[in-house]
PDB file of C-alpha atoms in Angstrom:
ATOM      1  CA  MET K   1     117.773  18.937  87.204  1.00 51.00           C
ATOM      2  CA  ARG K   2     114.056  18.927  86.524  1.00 57.00           C
ATOM      3  CA  LYS K   3     113.443  20.013  90.118  1.00 58.00           C
ATOM      4  CA  THR K   4     115.816  22.987  89.782  1.00 61.00           C
ATOM      5  CA  THR K   5     114.140  24.021  86.570  1.00 61.00           C
ATOM      6  CA  PHE K   6     110.772  24.005  88.338  1.00 57.00           C
ATOM      7  CA  LEU K   7     111.922  25.859  91.451  1.00 61.00           C
ATOM      8  CA  LEU K   8     113.847  28.644  89.683  1.00 60.00           C
ATOM      9  CA  PRO K   9     110.777  30.388  88.187  1.00 61.00           C
ATOM     10  CA  LEU K  10     109.015  30.099  91.528  1.00 57.00           C
ATOM     11  CA  LEU K  11     112.011  31.717  93.225  1.00 59.00           C
ATOM     12  CA  VAL K  12     112.020  34.559  90.690  1.00 55.00           C
ATOM     13  CA  LEU K  13     108.293  35.078  91.164  1.00 58.00           C
ATOM     14  CA  ALA K  14     108.753  35.117  94.938  1.00 54.00           C
ATOM     15  CA  ILE K  15     111.527  37.698  94.679  1.00 59.00           C
ATOM     16  CA  VAL K  16     109.449  39.890  92.334  1.00 53.00           C
ATOM     17  CA  ALA K  17     106.418  39.573  94.637  1.00 53.00           C
ATOM     18  CA  GLY K  18     108.545  40.450  97.659  1.00 53.00           C
ATOM     19  CA  LEU K  19     109.978  43.511  95.952  1.00 52.00           C
ATOM     20  CA  SER K  20     106.561  44.653  94.751  1.00 62.00           C
ATOM     21  CA  ALA K  21     105.267  44.361  98.295  1.00 71.00           C
ATOM     22  CA  VAL K  22     107.778  46.947  99.515  1.00 75.00           C
ATOM     23  CA  PHE K  23     107.555  50.645  98.785  1.00 75.00           C
ATOM     24  CA  ILE K  24     109.327  53.749 100.134  1.00 79.00           C
ATOM     25  CA  VAL K  25     107.517  56.764 101.506  1.00 80.00           C
ATOM     26  CA  ASP K  26     109.523  59.924 100.762  1.00 81.00           C
ATOM     27  CA  GLU K  27     109.774  62.510 103.533  1.00 84.00           C
ATOM     28  CA  ARG K  28     108.169  65.054 101.181  1.00 87.00           C
ATOM     29  CA  GLU K  29     105.151  62.862 100.496  1.00 86.00           C
ATOM     30  CA  LYS K  30     102.221  61.059 102.013  1.00 86.00           C
ATOM     31  CA  ALA K  31     101.006  57.733 100.693  1.00 86.00           C
ATOM     32  CA  LEU K  32      97.706  55.881 100.520  1.00 81.00           C
ATOM     33  CA  VAL K  33      97.408  52.120 100.138  1.00 85.00           C
ATOM     34  CA  LEU K  34      94.385  51.306  98.014  1.00 84.00           C
ATOM     35  CA  GLN K  35      92.692  47.989  97.595  1.00 84.00           C
ATOM     36  CA  PHE K  36      90.228  47.892  94.729  1.00 82.00           C
ATOM     37  CA  GLY K  37      89.961  51.713  94.979  1.00 78.00           C
ATOM     38  CA  ARG K  38      89.236  51.715  98.720  1.00 82.00           C
ATOM     39  CA  VAL K  39      91.697  53.248 101.196  1.00 81.00           C
ATOM     40  CA  VAL K  40      93.047  50.563 103.501  1.00 81.00           C
ATOM     41  CA  ALA K  41      96.105  52.310 104.944  1.00 82.00           C
ATOM     42  CA  VAL K  42      97.629  55.770 105.295  1.00 83.00           C
ATOM     43  CA  LYS K  43     101.408  56.137 105.360  1.00 84.00           C
ATOM     44  CA  GLU K  44     102.520  59.556 106.557  1.00 81.00           C
ATOM     45  CA  GLU K  45     105.881  58.677 108.126  1.00 82.00           C
ATOM     46  CA  PRO K  46     108.882  58.441 105.802  1.00 81.00           C
ATOM     47  CA  GLY K  47     110.569  55.047 105.363  1.00 75.00           C
ATOM     48  CA  LEU K  48     109.767  51.536 104.171  1.00 76.00           C
ATOM     49  CA  ALA K  49     106.192  50.272 104.037  1.00 74.00           C
ATOM     50  CA  PHE K  50     104.469  47.144 102.766  1.00 75.00           C
ATOM     51  CA  LYS K  51     101.442  46.238 100.693  1.00 75.00           C
ATOM     52  CA  ILE K  52      99.900  43.141  99.183  1.00 77.00           C
ATOM     53  CA  PRO K  53     101.257  42.660  95.661  1.00 78.00           C
ATOM     54  CA  LEU K  54      98.826  42.767  92.752  1.00 76.00           C
ATOM     55  CA  ILE K  55      95.872  43.424  95.043  1.00 83.00           C
ATOM     56  CA  GLN K  56      96.907  46.708  96.589  1.00 76.00           C
ATOM     57  CA  GLU K  57      98.381  49.807  95.003  1.00 82.00           C
ATOM     58  CA  VAL K  58     100.078  52.906  96.389  1.00 82.00           C
ATOM     59  CA  VAL K  59      99.150  56.530  95.575  1.00 83.00           C
ATOM     60  CA  THR K  60     101.417  59.354  96.798  1.00 84.00           C
ATOM     61  CA  TYR K  61     100.650  63.044  97.301  1.00 86.00           C
ATOM     62  CA  ASP K  62     102.941  65.986  97.940  1.00 86.00           C
ATOM     63  CA  ASP K  63     103.168  66.859 101.640  1.00 87.00           C
ATOM     64  CA  ARG K  64     104.876  70.227 101.102  1.00 90.00           C
ATOM     65  CA  ILE K  65     103.278  73.680 101.077  1.00 90.00           C
ATOM     66  CA  LEU K  66     101.929  74.295  97.583  1.00 91.00           C
ATOM     67  CA  SER K  67     101.158  77.505  95.718  1.00 90.00           C
ATOM     68  CA  ARG K  68      98.118  78.340  93.625  1.00 91.00           C
ATOM     69  CA  GLU K  69      97.702  81.409  91.449  1.00 89.00           C
ATOM     70  CA  VAL K  70      94.233  82.894  91.038  1.00 88.00           C
ATOM     71  CA  GLY K  71      93.927  84.516  87.621  1.00 83.00           C
ATOM     72  CA  PRO K  72      92.601  88.055  86.995  1.00 85.00           C
ATOM     73  CA  LEU K  73      89.220  88.458  88.629  1.00 86.00           C
ATOM     74  CA  GLU K  74      86.950  91.458  88.052  1.00 84.00           C
ATOM     75  CA  ILE K  75      85.103  92.614  91.156  1.00 84.00           C
ATOM     76  CA  THR K  76      82.694  95.453  91.916  1.00 83.00           C
ATOM     77  CA  PRO K  77      83.141  97.109  95.352  1.00 86.00           C
ATOM     78  CA  LEU K  78      80.417  99.065  97.120  1.00 85.00           C
ATOM     79  CA  ASP K  79      81.233 102.282  95.246  1.00 79.00           C
ATOM     80  CA  ASP K  80      80.677 100.529  91.865  1.00 76.00           C
ATOM     81  CA  ARG K  81      84.261 101.230  90.831  1.00 78.00           C
ATOM     82  CA  ARG K  82      85.239  98.026  89.086  1.00 80.00           C
ATOM     83  CA  LEU K  83      88.658  96.526  89.857  1.00 83.00           C
ATOM     84  CA  VAL K  84      90.730  93.663  88.435  1.00 85.00           C
ATOM     85  CA  VAL K  85      92.361  91.564  91.171  1.00 87.00           C
ATOM     86  CA  ASP K  86      95.098  88.916  91.022  1.00 87.00           C
ATOM     87  CA  ALA K  87      95.726  86.689  94.050  1.00 90.00           C
ATOM     88  CA  PHE K  88      97.675  83.650  95.128  1.00 89.00           C
ATOM     89  CA  ALA K  89      97.272  81.130  97.932  1.00 92.00           C
ATOM     90  CA  ARG K  90      99.547  78.833  99.918  1.00 93.00           C
ATOM     91  CA  TYR K  91      98.043  75.498 100.964  1.00 93.00           C
ATOM     92  CA  ARG K  92      98.904  71.922 101.851  1.00 92.00           C
ATOM     93  CA  ILE K  93      97.146  68.570 102.019  1.00 90.00           C
ATOM     94  CA  ALA K  94      96.229  68.202 105.688  1.00 89.00           C
ATOM     95  CA  ASN K  95      93.991  65.088 105.642  1.00 89.00           C
ATOM     96  CA  ILE K  96      95.094  62.741 102.900  1.00 88.00           C
ATOM     97  CA  ARG K  97      92.230  60.287 103.394  1.00 88.00           C
ATOM     98  CA  GLN K  98      89.604  63.004 103.196  1.00 89.00           C
ATOM     99  CA  PHE K  99      91.457  64.506 100.236  1.00 89.00           C
ATOM    100  CA  ARG K 100      91.238  61.211  98.334  1.00 88.00           C
ATOM    101  CA  GLN K 101      87.547  60.853  99.118  1.00 88.00           C
ATOM    102  CA  ALA K 102      86.856  64.433  97.958  1.00 89.00           C
ATOM    103  CA  VAL K 103      88.791  64.475  94.673  1.00 88.00           C
ATOM    104  CA  GLY K 104      89.017  60.780  93.824  1.00 85.00           C
ATOM    105  CA  ALA K 105      91.569  59.852  91.199  1.00 83.00           C
ATOM    106  CA  GLY K 106      91.693  63.439  89.903  1.00 83.00           C
ATOM    107  CA  GLY K 107      94.263  64.370  92.522  1.00 85.00           C
ATOM    108  CA  ILE K 108      95.842  67.834  92.732  1.00 87.00           C
ATOM    109  CA  ALA K 109      94.368  69.073  89.436  1.00 89.00           C
ATOM    110  CA  VAL K 110      90.776  68.571  90.618  1.00 91.00           C
ATOM    111  CA  ALA K 111      91.586  69.920  94.077  1.00 90.00           C
ATOM    112  CA  GLU K 112      93.115  73.122  92.653  1.00 90.00           C
ATOM    113  CA  ASN K 113      90.110  73.718  90.422  1.00 91.00           C
ATOM    114  CA  ARG K 114      87.827  73.469  93.444  1.00 92.00           C
ATOM    115  CA  LEU K 115      90.186  75.637  95.496  1.00 92.00           C
ATOM    116  CA  ASP K 116      90.065  78.249  92.701  1.00 92.00           C
ATOM    117  CA  SER K 117      86.289  78.331  92.960  1.00 92.00           C
ATOM    118  CA  ILE K 118      86.486  78.746  96.742  1.00 93.00           C
ATOM    119  CA  LEU K 119      89.050  81.565  96.525  1.00 92.00           C
ATOM    120  CA  ARG K 120      87.196  83.403  93.776  1.00 92.00           C
ATOM    121  CA  ALA K 121      83.941  83.230  95.728  1.00 92.00           C
ATOM    122  CA  GLU K 122      85.623  84.508  98.912  1.00 92.00           C
ATOM    123  CA  ILE K 123      87.413  87.320  97.067  1.00 90.00           C
ATOM    124  CA  ARG K 124      84.184  88.457  95.437  1.00 90.00           C
ATOM    125  CA  GLU K 125      82.267  88.298  98.715  1.00 90.00           C
ATOM    126  CA  VAL K 126      84.843  90.096 100.871  1.00 90.00           C
ATOM    127  CA  LEU K 127      85.960  92.757  98.385  1.00 88.00           C
ATOM    128  CA  GLY K 128      82.396  93.332  97.239  1.00 87.00           C
ATOM    129  CA  SER K 129      81.415  94.334 100.778  1.00 87.00           C
ATOM    130  CA  VAL K 130      83.847  97.276 101.024  1.00 88.00           C
ATOM    131  CA  SER K 131      84.720 100.337  98.952  1.00 85.00           C
ATOM    132  CA  SER K 132      87.612 100.512  96.508  1.00 81.00           C
ATOM    133  CA  ASN K 133      89.392 102.963  98.822  1.00 82.00           C
ATOM    134  CA  ASP K 134      89.380 100.312 101.565  1.00 83.00           C
ATOM    135  CA  ILE K 135      90.881  97.782  99.152  1.00 82.00           C
ATOM    136  CA  LEU K 136      93.676 100.177  98.186  1.00 79.00           C
ATOM    137  CA  SER K 137      94.342 101.400 101.734  1.00 81.00           C
ATOM    138  CA  SER K 138      96.091  99.923 104.764  1.00 79.00           C
ATOM    139  CA  ASP K 139      92.906  97.869 105.425  1.00 80.00           C
ATOM    140  CA  ARG K 140      94.057  95.545 102.632  1.00 84.00           C
ATOM    141  CA  ALA K 141      95.814  93.215 105.129  1.00 86.00           C
ATOM    142  CA  ALA K 142      92.624  92.778 107.150  1.00 89.00           C
ATOM    143  CA  LEU K 143      90.687  92.002 103.961  1.00 89.00           C
ATOM    144  CA  MET K 144      93.215  89.319 102.949  1.00 90.00           C
ATOM    145  CA  LEU K 145      92.867  87.787 106.413  1.00 91.00           C
ATOM    146  CA  ARG K 146      89.074  87.637 105.998  1.00 91.00           C
ATOM    147  CA  ILE K 147      89.476  85.936 102.606  1.00 91.00           C
ATOM    148  CA  ARG K 148      91.904  83.397 104.080  1.00 92.00           C
ATOM    149  CA  ASN K 149      89.668  82.587 107.055  1.00 92.00           C
ATOM    150  CA  GLY K 150      86.673  82.066 104.786  1.00 92.00           C
ATOM    151  CA  ALA K 151      88.704  79.837 102.449  1.00 92.00           C
ATOM    152  CA  ILE K 152      90.024  77.775 105.383  1.00 92.00           C
ATOM    153  CA  LEU K 153      86.524  76.734 106.429  1.00 91.00           C
ATOM    154  CA  GLN K 154      85.452  75.674 102.933  1.00 90.00           C
ATOM    155  CA  ALA K 155      88.750  73.962 102.022  1.00 91.00           C
ATOM    156  CA  ARG K 156      88.537  71.611 105.018  1.00 90.00           C
ATOM    157  CA  SER K 157      85.946  69.520 103.171  1.00 89.00           C
ATOM    158  CA  LEU K 158      88.631  68.864 100.540  1.00 90.00           C
ATOM    159  CA  GLY K 159      91.195  67.811 103.124  1.00 90.00           C
ATOM    160  CA  LEU K 160      93.184  70.981 102.402  1.00 92.00           C
ATOM    161  CA  GLU K 161      94.630  73.539 104.798  1.00 92.00           C
ATOM    162  CA  VAL K 162      94.798  77.080 103.415  1.00 93.00           C
ATOM    163  CA  ILE K 163      97.818  78.742 104.985  1.00 93.00           C
ATOM    164  CA  ASP K 164      97.764  82.177 103.398  1.00 92.00           C
ATOM    165  CA  VAL K 165      95.994  84.247 100.740  1.00 92.00           C
ATOM    166  CA  ARG K 166      97.535  87.389  99.218  1.00 90.00           C
ATOM    167  CA  LEU K 167      96.263  89.977  96.764  1.00 88.00           C
ATOM    168  CA  LYS K 168      98.963  90.735  94.194  1.00 85.00           C
ATOM    169  CA  ARG K 169      97.579  93.243  91.709  1.00 80.00           C
ATOM    170  CA  THR K 170      94.609  95.534  92.163  1.00 80.00           C
ATOM    171  CA  ASP K 171      94.034  97.645  89.049  1.00 76.00           C
ATOM    172  CA  LEU K 172      91.242  99.233  87.107  1.00 70.00           C
ATOM    173  CA  PRO K 173      90.025  97.450  83.963  1.00 68.00           C
ATOM    174  CA  GLN K 174      91.862  98.580  80.846  1.00 66.00           C
ATOM    175  CA  ALA K 175      88.997 100.732  79.550  1.00 66.00           C
ATOM    176  CA  ASN K 176      88.533 102.378  82.942  1.00 62.00           C
ATOM    177  CA  LEU K 177      92.287 102.714  83.318  1.00 62.00           C
ATOM    178  CA  GLU K 178      92.576 104.676  80.072  1.00 70.00           C
ATOM    179  CA  ALA K 179      89.639 106.892  81.067  1.00 69.00           C
ATOM    180  CA  THR K 180      91.215 107.469  84.486  1.00 69.00           C
ATOM    181  CA  PHE K 181      94.559 108.349  82.922  1.00 75.00           C
ATOM    182  CA  ALA K 182      92.803 110.755  80.547  1.00 78.00           C
ATOM    183  CA  ARG K 183      90.985 112.372  83.486  1.00 80.00           C
ATOM    184  CA  MET K 184      94.203 112.608  85.491  1.00 84.00           C
ATOM    185  CA  ARG K 185      95.987 114.110  82.484  1.00 87.00           C
ATOM    186  CA  ALA K 186      93.195 116.669  82.053  1.00 86.00           C
ATOM    187  CA  GLU K 187      93.357 117.546  85.754  1.00 89.00           C
ATOM    188  CA  ARG K 188      97.130 117.979  85.612  1.00 90.00           C
ATOM    189  CA  GLU K 189      96.808 120.144  82.483  1.00 90.00           C
ATOM    190  CA  ARG K 190      94.148 122.259  84.204  1.00 90.00           C
ATOM    191  CA  GLU K 191      96.372 122.652  87.264  1.00 91.00           C
ATOM    192  CA  ALA K 192      99.291 123.576  85.001  1.00 91.00           C
ATOM    193  CA  ALA K 193      97.145 126.171  83.219  1.00 90.00           C
ATOM    194  CA  ASP K 194      96.080 127.582  86.608  1.00 91.00           C
ATOM    195  CA  GLU K 195      99.699 127.773  87.718  1.00 91.00           C
ATOM    196  CA  ILE K 196     100.699 129.494  84.476  1.00 91.00           C
ATOM    197  CA  ALA K 197      97.837 131.975  84.853  1.00 90.00           C
ATOM    198  CA  ARG K 198      98.801 132.676  88.459  1.00 91.00           C
ATOM    199  CA  GLY K 199     102.416 133.066  87.399  1.00 92.00           C
ATOM    200  CA  LYS K 200     101.491 135.530  84.668  1.00 90.00           C
ATOM    201  CA  GLU K 201      99.310 137.453  87.119  1.00 91.00           C
ATOM    202  CA  ALA K 202     102.158 137.606  89.650  1.00 91.00           C
ATOM    203  CA  ALA K 203     104.589 138.666  86.917  1.00 92.00           C
ATOM    204  CA  GLN K 204     102.193 141.419  85.834  1.00 91.00           C
ATOM    205  CA  ARG K 205     101.947 142.643  89.419  1.00 91.00           C
ATOM    206  CA  VAL K 206     105.737 142.649  89.747  1.00 91.00           C
ATOM    207  CA  ARG K 207     106.145 144.532  86.463  1.00 91.00           C
ATOM    208  CA  ALA K 208     103.470 147.045  87.448  1.00 90.00           C
ATOM    209  CA  GLN K 209     105.127 147.563  90.837  1.00 91.00           C
ATOM    210  CA  ALA K 210     108.513 147.926  89.143  1.00 91.00           C
ATOM    211  CA  ASP K 211     107.123 150.471  86.654  1.00 89.00           C
ATOM    212  CA  ARG K 212     105.481 152.375  89.490  1.00 90.00           C
ATOM    213  CA  THR K 213     108.699 152.332  91.507  1.00 90.00           C
ATOM    214  CA  GLN K 214     110.622 153.518  88.448  1.00 90.00           C
ATOM    215  CA  VAL K 215     108.233 156.420  87.875  1.00 90.00           C
ATOM    216  CA  GLU K 216     108.394 157.365  91.560  1.00 89.00           C
ATOM    217  CA  LEU K 217     112.192 157.212  91.619  1.00 91.00           C
ATOM    218  CA  VAL K 218     112.534 159.218  88.396  1.00 91.00           C
ATOM    219  CA  SER K 219     109.983 161.770  89.604  1.00 90.00           C
ATOM    220  CA  GLU K 220     111.732 162.080  92.941  1.00 90.00           C
ATOM    221  CA  ALA K 221     115.110 162.401  91.235  1.00 91.00           C
ATOM    222  CA  GLU K 222     113.798 165.041  88.827  1.00 90.00           C
ATOM    223  CA  ARG K 223     112.216 166.927  91.707  1.00 90.00           C
ATOM    224  CA  GLU K 224     115.447 166.889  93.644  1.00 91.00           C
ATOM    225  CA  ALA K 225     117.359 167.843  90.488  1.00 91.00           C
ATOM    226  CA  GLU K 226     115.018 170.797  89.912  1.00 90.00           C
ATOM    227  CA  ILE K 227     115.479 171.870  93.514  1.00 91.00           C
ATOM    228  CA  ILE K 228     119.260 171.635  93.157  1.00 92.00           C
ATOM    229  CA  ARG K 229     119.178 173.487  89.831  1.00 90.00           C
ATOM    230  CA  GLY K 230     116.959 176.166  91.357  1.00 90.00           C
ATOM    231  CA  GLN K 231     119.293 176.498  94.288  1.00 90.00           C
ATOM    232  CA  ALA K 232     122.283 176.657  91.918  1.00 90.00           C
ATOM    233  CA  ASP K 233     120.585 179.279  89.764  1.00 86.00           C
ATOM    234  CA  ALA K 234     119.739 181.250  92.832  1.00 87.00           C
ATOM    235  CA  ARG K 235     123.327 180.988  94.028  1.00 88.00           C
ATOM    236  CA  ARG K 236     124.635 181.954  90.581  1.00 83.00           C
ATOM    237  CA  ASN K 237     122.307 184.949  90.396  1.00 81.00           C
ATOM    238  CA  ALA K 238     123.394 185.984  93.877  1.00 83.00           C
ATOM    239  CA  ILE K 239     127.025 185.789  92.793  1.00 81.00           C
ATOM    240  CA  PHE K 240     126.249 187.779  89.644  1.00 75.00           C
ATOM    241  CA  ALA K 241     124.365 190.373  91.649  1.00 77.00           C
ATOM    242  CA  GLU K 242     127.198 190.628  94.133  1.00 77.00           C
ATOM    243  CA  ALA K 243     129.749 190.934  91.330  1.00 73.00           C
ATOM    244  CA  TYR K 244     127.600 193.544  89.543  1.00 74.00           C
ATOM    245  CA  GLY K 245     127.400 195.551  92.688  1.00 75.00           C
ATOM    246  CA  LYS K 246     131.160 195.541  93.150  1.00 74.00           C
ATOM    247  CA  ASP K 247     132.180 196.350  89.547  1.00 71.00           C
ATOM    248  CA  ILE K 248     129.451 197.441  87.173  1.00 72.00           C
ATOM    249  CA  ALA K 249     131.840 197.928  84.227  1.00 73.00           C
ATOM    250  CA  PHE K 250     133.261 194.421  84.575  1.00 73.00           C
ATOM    251  CA  PHE K 251     129.777 192.947  84.795  1.00 74.00           C
ATOM    252  CA  GLU K 252     128.698 194.719  81.614  1.00 74.00           C
ATOM    253  CA  PHE K 253     131.884 193.554  79.896  1.00 73.00           C
ATOM    254  CA  TYR K 254     131.224 189.960  80.953  1.00 74.00           C
ATOM    255  CA  ARG K 255     127.604 190.060  79.817  1.00 75.00           C
ATOM    256  CA  THR K 256     128.637 191.530  76.455  1.00 74.00           C
ATOM    257  CA  LEU K 257     131.189 188.743  75.870  1.00 72.00           C
ATOM    258  CA  ALA K 258     128.547 186.155  76.676  1.00 74.00           C
ATOM    259  CA  ALA K 259     126.231 187.790  74.149  1.00 72.00           C
ATOM    260  CA  TYR K 260     129.023 187.785  71.532  1.00 69.00           C
ATOM    261  CA  ARG K 261     129.637 184.078  72.142  1.00 70.00           C
ATOM    262  CA  ALA K 262     125.956 183.204  71.837  1.00 69.00           C
ATOM    263  CA  SER K 263     125.353 185.323  68.732  1.00 69.00           C
ATOM    264  CA  MET K 264     128.405 184.240  66.792  1.00 65.00           C
ATOM    265  CA  LEU K 265     127.918 180.506  67.017  1.00 64.00           C
ATOM    266  CA  GLU K 266     127.773 178.541  63.776  1.00 63.00           C
ATOM    267  CA  GLY K 267     124.403 179.140  62.132  1.00 61.00           C
ATOM    268  CA  ASN K 268     123.898 182.525  63.855  1.00 54.00           C
ATOM    269  CA  SER K 269     126.211 184.645  61.663  1.00 60.00           C
ATOM    270  CA  SER K 270     123.535 186.833  60.060  1.00 64.00           C
ATOM    271  CA  MET K 271     122.735 189.914  62.106  1.00 63.00           C
ATOM    272  CA  VAL K 272     120.888 193.108  61.199  1.00 64.00           C
ATOM    273  CA  LEU K 273     121.830 195.993  63.517  1.00 62.00           C
ATOM    274  CA  SER K 274     122.147 199.740  63.397  1.00 67.00           C
ATOM    275  CA  PRO K 275     125.764 200.914  62.754  1.00 64.00           C
ATOM    276  CA  ASP K 276     125.783 202.936  65.953  1.00 65.00           C
ATOM    277  CA  SER K 277     124.382 200.060  68.074  1.00 64.00           C
ATOM    278  CA  GLU K 278     125.955 199.682  71.503  1.00 63.00           C
ATOM    279  CA  PHE K 279     126.290 195.948  70.884  1.00 62.00           C
ATOM    280  CA  PHE K 280     129.637 196.432  69.124  1.00 62.00           C
ATOM    281  CA  ASN K 281     131.080 199.009  71.467  1.00 64.00           C
ATOM    282  CA  TYR K 282     133.685 196.553  72.837  1.00 61.00           C
ATOM    283  CA  LEU K 283     134.686 195.617  69.297  1.00 59.00           C
ATOM    284  CA  LYS K 284     135.314 199.234  68.397  1.00 60.00           C
ATOM    285  CA  SER K 285     137.403 200.129  71.431  1.00 57.00           C
ATOM    286  CA  SER K 286     140.019 198.304  73.447  1.00 55.00           C
ATOM    287  CA  THR K 287     139.310 200.321  76.569  1.00 54.00           C
ATOM    288  CA  GLY K 288     135.613 199.693  76.957  1.00 53.00           C
ATOM    289  CA  PRO K 289     132.378 201.230  75.731  1.00 54.00           C
ATOM    290  CA  ALA K 290     132.307 204.829  74.678  1.00 51.00           C
ATOM    291  CA  ALA K 291     130.901 207.231  77.200  1.00 46.00           C
ATOM    292  CA  ASN K 292     127.518 208.668  76.349  1.00 45.00           C
TER     293      ASN K 292
END
């Protein structure tokens, strides 16, 4: 009984020690076996692995592709037109041993701070060597490639592999943005005023041409009307002359009736004539004027 009581704690301790000596490496991770802070083994393959209990410890790091956002960064291109740039990077831990030596126990947090410094320096250097038009043009892809290649070289000392770097937002600073919008608004208003002025000028030309055409048409119509009236008067006078030549008495009778009609209209009823005036000859006789 006393022997069983003595062996049971030893058995429990052996089981606990055996279990603590075994650890599992996830397929999404890499593991380091540390002994008193020194790397003694690297476990990159997924599965079971072993360590010395109490003496050694295991530190794991993510083996997947990670993302890092680079906050707003103000740069000054060659044309001194300041820009605010946002970027992000894709990276992974390529050399876990070198990574541990570079960042120590700080891990990913320290590594990302250093990676931020590398990316910011590369962005400033590359974008500062070109004009703002190059940054905003189709050359943007080539500039991002230059930033990535520069970051790759510097990140190797951290055990990191930079896979890609992308520029997200490229804007003017807020103060410059408002000034640019104000300038653009002024330019659009000036263009609108120019268009309105040109429209008014064109409208004035159209109205002037229309007025001129109207005057020409009216003048031409009046000229033709005068010609037609003249021709009609000439024709009428010819008819009168022909009729007068055929029957002088009838012509005189007709002319007298026309004079009666014109003189006896409303408002023309007052007449002062001699009693023996020939004007009333046809009123005095039903057969015609009296013979002289």
